[in-house]
PDB file of C-alpha atoms in Angstrom:
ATOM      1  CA  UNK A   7       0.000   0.000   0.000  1.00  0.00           C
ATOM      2  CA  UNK A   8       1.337   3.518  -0.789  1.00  0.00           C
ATOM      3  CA  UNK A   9       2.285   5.822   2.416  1.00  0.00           C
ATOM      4  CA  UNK A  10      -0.532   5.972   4.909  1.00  0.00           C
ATOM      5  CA  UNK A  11      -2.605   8.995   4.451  1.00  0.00           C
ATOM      6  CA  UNK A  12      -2.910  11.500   7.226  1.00  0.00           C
ATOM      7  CA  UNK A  13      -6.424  10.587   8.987  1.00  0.00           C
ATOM      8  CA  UNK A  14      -8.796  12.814   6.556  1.00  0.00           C
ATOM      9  CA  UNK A  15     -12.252  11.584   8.823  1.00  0.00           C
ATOM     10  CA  UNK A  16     -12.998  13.675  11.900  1.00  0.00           C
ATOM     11  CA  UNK A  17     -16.192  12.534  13.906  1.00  0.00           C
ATOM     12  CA  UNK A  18     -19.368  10.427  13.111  1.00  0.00           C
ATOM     13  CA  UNK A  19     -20.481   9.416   9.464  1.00  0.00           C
ATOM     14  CA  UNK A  20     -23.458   7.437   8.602  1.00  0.00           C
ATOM     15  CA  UNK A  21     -24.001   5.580   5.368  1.00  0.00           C
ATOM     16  CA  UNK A  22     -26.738   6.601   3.120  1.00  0.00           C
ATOM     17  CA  UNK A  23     -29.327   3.881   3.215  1.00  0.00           C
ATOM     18  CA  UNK A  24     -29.936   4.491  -0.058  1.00  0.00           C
ATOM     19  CA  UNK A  25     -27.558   4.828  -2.359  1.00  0.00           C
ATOM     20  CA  UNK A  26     -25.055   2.657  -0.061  1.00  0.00           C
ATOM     21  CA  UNK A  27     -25.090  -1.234  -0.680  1.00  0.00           C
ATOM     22  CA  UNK A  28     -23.657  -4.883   0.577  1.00  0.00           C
ATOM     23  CA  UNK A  29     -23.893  -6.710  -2.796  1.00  0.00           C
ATOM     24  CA  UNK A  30     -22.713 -10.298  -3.047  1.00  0.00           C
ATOM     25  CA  UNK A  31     -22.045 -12.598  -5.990  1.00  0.00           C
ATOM     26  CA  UNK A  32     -21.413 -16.194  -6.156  1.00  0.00           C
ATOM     27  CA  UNK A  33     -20.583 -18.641  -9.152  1.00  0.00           C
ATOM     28  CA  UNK A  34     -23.943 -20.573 -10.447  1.00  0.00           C
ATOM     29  CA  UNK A  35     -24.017 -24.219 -12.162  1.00  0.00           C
ATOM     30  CA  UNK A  36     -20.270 -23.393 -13.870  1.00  0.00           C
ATOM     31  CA  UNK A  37     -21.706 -21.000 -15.800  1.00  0.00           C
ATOM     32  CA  UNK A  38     -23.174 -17.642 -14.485  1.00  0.00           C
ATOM     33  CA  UNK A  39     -22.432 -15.282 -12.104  1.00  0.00           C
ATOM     34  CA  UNK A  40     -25.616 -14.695  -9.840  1.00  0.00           C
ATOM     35  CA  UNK A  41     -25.633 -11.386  -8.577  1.00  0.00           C
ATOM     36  CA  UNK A  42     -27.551 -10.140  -5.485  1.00  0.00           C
ATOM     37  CA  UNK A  43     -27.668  -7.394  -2.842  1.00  0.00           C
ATOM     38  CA  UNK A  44     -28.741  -6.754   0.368  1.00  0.00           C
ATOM     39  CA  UNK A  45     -30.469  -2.905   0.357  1.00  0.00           C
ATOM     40  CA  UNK A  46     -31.148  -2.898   4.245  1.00  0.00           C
ATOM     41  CA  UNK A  47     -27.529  -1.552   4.940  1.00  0.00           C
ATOM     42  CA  UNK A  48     -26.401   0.512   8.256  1.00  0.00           C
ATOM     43  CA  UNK A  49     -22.907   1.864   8.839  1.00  0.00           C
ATOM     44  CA  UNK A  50     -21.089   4.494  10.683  1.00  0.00           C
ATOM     45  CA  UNK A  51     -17.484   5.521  10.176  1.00  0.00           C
ATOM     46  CA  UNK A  52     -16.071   7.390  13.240  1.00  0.00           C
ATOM     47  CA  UNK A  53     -12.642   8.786  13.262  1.00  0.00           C
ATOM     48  CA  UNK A  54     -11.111  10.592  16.198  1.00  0.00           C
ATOM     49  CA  UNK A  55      -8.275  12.137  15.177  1.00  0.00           C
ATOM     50  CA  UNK A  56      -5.554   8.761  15.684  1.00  0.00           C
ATOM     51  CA  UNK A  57      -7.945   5.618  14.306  1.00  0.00           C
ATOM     52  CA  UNK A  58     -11.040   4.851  12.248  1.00  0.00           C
ATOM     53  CA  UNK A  59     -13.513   2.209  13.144  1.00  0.00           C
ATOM     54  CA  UNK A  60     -16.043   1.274  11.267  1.00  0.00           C
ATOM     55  CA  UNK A  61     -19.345  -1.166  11.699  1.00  0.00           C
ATOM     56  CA  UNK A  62     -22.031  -1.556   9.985  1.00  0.00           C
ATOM     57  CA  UNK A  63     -24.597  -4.392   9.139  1.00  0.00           C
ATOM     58  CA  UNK A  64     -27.618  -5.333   6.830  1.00  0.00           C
ATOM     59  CA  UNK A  65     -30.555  -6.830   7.009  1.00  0.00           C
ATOM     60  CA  UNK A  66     -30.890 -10.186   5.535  1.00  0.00           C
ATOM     61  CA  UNK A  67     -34.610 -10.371   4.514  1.00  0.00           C
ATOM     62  CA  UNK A  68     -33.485  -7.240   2.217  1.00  0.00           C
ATOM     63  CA  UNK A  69     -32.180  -9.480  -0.056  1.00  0.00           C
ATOM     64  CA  UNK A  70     -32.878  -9.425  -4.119  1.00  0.00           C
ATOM     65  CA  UNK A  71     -33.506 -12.592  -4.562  1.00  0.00           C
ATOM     66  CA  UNK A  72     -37.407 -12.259  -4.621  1.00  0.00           C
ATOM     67  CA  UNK A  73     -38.322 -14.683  -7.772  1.00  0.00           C
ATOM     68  CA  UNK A  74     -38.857 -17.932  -7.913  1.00  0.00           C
ATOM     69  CA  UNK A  75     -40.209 -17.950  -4.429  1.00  0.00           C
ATOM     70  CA  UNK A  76     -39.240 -20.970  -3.796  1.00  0.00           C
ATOM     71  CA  UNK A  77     -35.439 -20.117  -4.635  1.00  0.00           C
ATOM     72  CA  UNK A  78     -36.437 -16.811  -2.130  1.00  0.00           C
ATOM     73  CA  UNK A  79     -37.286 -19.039   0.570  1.00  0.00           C
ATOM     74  CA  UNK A  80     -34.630 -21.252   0.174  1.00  0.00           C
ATOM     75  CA  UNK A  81     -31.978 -18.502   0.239  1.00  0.00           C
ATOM     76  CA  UNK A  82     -33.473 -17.092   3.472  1.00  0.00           C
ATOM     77  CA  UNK A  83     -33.913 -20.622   5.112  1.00  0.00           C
ATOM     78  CA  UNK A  84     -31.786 -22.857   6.948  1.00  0.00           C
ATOM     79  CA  UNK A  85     -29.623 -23.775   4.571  1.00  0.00           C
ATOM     80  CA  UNK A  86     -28.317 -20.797   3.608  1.00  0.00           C
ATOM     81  CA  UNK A  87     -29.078 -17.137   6.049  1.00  0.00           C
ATOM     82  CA  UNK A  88     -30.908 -18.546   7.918  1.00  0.00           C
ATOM     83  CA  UNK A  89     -32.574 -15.550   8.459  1.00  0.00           C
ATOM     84  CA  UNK A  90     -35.784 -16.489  11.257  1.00  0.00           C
ATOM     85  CA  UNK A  91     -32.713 -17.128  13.553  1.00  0.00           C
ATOM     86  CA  UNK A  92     -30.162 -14.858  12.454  1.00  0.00           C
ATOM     87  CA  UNK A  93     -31.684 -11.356  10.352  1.00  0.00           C
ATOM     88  CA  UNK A  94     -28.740  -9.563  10.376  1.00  0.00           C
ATOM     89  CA  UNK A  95     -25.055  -9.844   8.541  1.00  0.00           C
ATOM     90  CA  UNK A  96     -22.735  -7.349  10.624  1.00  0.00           C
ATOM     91  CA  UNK A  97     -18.999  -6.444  10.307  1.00  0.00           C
ATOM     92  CA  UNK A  98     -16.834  -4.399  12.700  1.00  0.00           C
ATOM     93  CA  UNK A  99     -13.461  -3.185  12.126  1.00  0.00           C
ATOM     94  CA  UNK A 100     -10.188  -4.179  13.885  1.00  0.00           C
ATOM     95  CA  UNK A 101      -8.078  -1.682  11.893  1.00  0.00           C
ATOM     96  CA  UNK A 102      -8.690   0.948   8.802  1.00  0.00           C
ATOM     97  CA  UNK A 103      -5.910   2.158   6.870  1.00  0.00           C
ATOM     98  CA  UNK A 104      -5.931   4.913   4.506  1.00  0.00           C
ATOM     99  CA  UNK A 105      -3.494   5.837   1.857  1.00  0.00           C
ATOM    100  CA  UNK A 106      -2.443   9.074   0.437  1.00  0.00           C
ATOM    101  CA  UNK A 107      -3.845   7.240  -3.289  1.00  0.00           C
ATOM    102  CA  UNK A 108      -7.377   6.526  -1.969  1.00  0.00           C
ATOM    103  CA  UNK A 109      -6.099   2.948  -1.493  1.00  0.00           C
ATOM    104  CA  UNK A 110      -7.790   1.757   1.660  1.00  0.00           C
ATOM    105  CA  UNK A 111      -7.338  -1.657   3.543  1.00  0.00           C
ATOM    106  CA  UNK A 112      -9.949  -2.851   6.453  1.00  0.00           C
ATOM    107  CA  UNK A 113      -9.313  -5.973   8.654  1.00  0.00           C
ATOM    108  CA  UNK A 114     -12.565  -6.691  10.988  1.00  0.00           C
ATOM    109  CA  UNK A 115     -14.953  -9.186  12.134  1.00  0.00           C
ATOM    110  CA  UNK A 116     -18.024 -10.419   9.882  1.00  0.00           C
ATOM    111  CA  UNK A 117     -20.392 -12.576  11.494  1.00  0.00           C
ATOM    112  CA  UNK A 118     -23.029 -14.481   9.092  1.00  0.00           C
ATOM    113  CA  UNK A 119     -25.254 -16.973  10.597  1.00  0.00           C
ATOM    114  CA  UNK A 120     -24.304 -16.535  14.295  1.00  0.00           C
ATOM    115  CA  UNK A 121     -20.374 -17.130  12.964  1.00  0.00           C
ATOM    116  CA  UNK A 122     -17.272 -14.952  13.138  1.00  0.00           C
ATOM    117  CA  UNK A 123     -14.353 -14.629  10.976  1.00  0.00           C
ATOM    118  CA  UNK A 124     -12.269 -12.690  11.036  1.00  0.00           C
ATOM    119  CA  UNK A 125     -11.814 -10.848   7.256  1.00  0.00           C
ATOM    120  CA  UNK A 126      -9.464  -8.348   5.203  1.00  0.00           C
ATOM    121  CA  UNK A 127     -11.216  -6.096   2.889  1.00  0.00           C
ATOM    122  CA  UNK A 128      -9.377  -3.652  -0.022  1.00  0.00           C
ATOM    123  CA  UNK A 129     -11.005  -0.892  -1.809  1.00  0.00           C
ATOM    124  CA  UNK A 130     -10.478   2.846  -2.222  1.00  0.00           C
ATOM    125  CA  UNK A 131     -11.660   5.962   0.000  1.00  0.00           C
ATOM    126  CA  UNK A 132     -12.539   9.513  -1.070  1.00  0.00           C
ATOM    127  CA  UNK A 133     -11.428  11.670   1.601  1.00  0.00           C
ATOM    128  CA  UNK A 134     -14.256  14.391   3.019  1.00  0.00           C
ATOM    129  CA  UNK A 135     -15.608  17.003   1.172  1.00  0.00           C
ATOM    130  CA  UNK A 136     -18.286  19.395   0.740  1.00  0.00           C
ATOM    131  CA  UNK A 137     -21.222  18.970  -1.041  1.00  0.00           C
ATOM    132  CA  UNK A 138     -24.928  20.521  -1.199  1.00  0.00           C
ATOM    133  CA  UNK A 139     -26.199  18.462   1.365  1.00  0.00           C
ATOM    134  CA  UNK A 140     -23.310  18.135   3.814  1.00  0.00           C
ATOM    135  CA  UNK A 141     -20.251  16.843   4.056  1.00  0.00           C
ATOM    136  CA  UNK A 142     -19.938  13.812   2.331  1.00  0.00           C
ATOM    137  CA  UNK A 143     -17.263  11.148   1.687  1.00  0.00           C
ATOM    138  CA  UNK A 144     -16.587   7.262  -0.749  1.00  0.00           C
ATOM    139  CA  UNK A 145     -15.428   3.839   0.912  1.00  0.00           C
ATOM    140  CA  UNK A 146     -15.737   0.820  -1.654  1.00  0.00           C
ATOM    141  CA  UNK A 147     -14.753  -2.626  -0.416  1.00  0.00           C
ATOM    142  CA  UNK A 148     -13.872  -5.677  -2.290  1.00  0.00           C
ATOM    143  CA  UNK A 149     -13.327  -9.365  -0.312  1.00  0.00           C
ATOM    144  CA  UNK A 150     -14.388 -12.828  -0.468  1.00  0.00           C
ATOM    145  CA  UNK A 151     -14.653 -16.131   1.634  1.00  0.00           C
ATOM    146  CA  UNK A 152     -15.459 -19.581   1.561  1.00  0.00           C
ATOM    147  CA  UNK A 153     -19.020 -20.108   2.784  1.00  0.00           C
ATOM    148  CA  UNK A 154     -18.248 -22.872   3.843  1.00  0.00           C
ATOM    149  CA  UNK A 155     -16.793 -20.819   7.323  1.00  0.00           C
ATOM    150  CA  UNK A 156     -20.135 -19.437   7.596  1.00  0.00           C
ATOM    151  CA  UNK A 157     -22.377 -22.369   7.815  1.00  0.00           C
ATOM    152  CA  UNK A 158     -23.447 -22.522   4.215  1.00  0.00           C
ATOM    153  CA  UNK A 159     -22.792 -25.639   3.670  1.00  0.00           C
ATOM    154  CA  UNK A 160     -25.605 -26.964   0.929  1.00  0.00           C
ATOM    155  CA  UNK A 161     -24.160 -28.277  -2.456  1.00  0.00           C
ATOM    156  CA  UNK A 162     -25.814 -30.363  -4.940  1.00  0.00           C
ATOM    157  CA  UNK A 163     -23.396 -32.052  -7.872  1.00  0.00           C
ATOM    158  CA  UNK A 164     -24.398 -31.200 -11.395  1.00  0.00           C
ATOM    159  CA  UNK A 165     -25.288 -34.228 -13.795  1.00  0.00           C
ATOM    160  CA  UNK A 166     -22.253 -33.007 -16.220  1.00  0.00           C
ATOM    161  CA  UNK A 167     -19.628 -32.560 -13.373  1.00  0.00           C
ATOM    162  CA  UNK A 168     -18.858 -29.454 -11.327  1.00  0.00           C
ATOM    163  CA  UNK A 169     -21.348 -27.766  -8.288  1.00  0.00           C
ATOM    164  CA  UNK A 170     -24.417 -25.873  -8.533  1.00  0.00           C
ATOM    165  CA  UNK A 171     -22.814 -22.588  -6.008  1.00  0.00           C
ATOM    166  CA  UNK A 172     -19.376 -21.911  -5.930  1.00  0.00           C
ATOM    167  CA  UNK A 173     -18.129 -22.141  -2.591  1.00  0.00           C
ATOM    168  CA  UNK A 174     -16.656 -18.897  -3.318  1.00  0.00           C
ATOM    169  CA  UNK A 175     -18.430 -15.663  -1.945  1.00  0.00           C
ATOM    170  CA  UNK A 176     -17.339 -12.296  -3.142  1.00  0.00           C
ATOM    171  CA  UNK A 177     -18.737  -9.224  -1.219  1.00  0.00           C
ATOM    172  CA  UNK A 178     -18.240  -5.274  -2.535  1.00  0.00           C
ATOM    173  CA  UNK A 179     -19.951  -2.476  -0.456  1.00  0.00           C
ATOM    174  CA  UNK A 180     -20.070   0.707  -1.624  1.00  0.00           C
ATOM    175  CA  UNK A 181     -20.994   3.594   0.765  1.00  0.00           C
ATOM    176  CA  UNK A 182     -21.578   7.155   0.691  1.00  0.00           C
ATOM    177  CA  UNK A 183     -20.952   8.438   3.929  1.00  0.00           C
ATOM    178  CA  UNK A 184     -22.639  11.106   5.464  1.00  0.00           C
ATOM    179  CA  UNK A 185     -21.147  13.338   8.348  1.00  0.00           C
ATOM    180  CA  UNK A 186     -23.831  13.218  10.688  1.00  0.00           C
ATOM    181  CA  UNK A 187     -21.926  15.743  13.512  1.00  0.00           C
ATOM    182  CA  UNK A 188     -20.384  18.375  11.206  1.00  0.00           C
ATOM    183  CA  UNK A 189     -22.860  21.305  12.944  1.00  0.00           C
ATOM    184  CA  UNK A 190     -22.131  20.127  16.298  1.00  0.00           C
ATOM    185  CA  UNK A 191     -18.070  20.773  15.100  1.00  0.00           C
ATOM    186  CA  UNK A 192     -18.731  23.750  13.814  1.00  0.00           C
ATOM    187  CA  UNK A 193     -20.099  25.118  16.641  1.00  0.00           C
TER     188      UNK A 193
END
């Protein structure tokens, strides 16, 4: 990573609900890439000077998958979210690092299902700036995992050979970040 940037984020942001997401996607029968999101997404970004820490989570039954039904229900059921017993997917950092590029590098804790493992995220930041409506700011993520360490452990072969869903997860979230104390720091 380039030199560590000098900690641009002062106080509390919140991610915009709406145009933020926690989109997945997953390898399908060999030969698609099924796509999905979940749109129920709450984070905050707090820096205080030294550190960043960041959590956030999203709410499972959010998810796109909404047709066939039964592939709806089966994606929110035990064998995959499990969502009656566990609604929520959260993360929370361990350490944030910034770089003078927009290069940005989060290690944390994601929990899926009621598990914990411990994860490294890359992406790029845009520092704070101004805008119409506050002061707003850019973190995009990029990581993936083996669902496997999360419980999901359904697989069906494929008559021809291979697996009907990769074992492979990739995750990118995208937020735009919100300060949410910038009057209060003004003051």
């Amino acid at each position: 990573m380039a030199t560590i940037a000098a900690q641009p984020f002062m106080g509390t942001y919140r991610a915009q609900p709406a145009p933020s997401t926690f989109a997945f996607t997953v390898r399908h029968s060999g030969v698609f890439w099924y796509r999905g999101s979940l749109s129920d997404v709450t984070a905050t970004l707090r820096g205080d000077g030294d550190g960043l820490a960041l959590e956030g989570s999203a709410r499972v039954g959010s998810i796109s998958v909404n047709e066939p039904a039964a592939m709806r229900a089966s994606v929110l059921g035990p064998e995959f979210f499990d969502a009656e017993h566990h609604p929520e997917v959260s993360f929370r950092s361990t350490a944030v690092r910034l770089a003078d590029d927009g290069r940005a590098e989060v290690q944390g804790e994601l929990t899926i299902r009621g598990v914990t493992r411990p994860v490294t995220a890359s992406g790029h930041h845009t520092s704070p700036r101004e805008s119409s409506f506050g002061e707003i700011a850019g973190l995009q993520l990029h990581t993936s995992f083996d669902r496997r360490e999360f419980g999901f452990e359904w697989q069906m072969e494929l008559p021809g050979g291979g697996v009907a869903v990769s074992w492979d997860v990739q995750l990118d979230i995208d937020l735009l970040l919100i300060r949410e104390d910038a009057e209060d720091a003004r003051s």
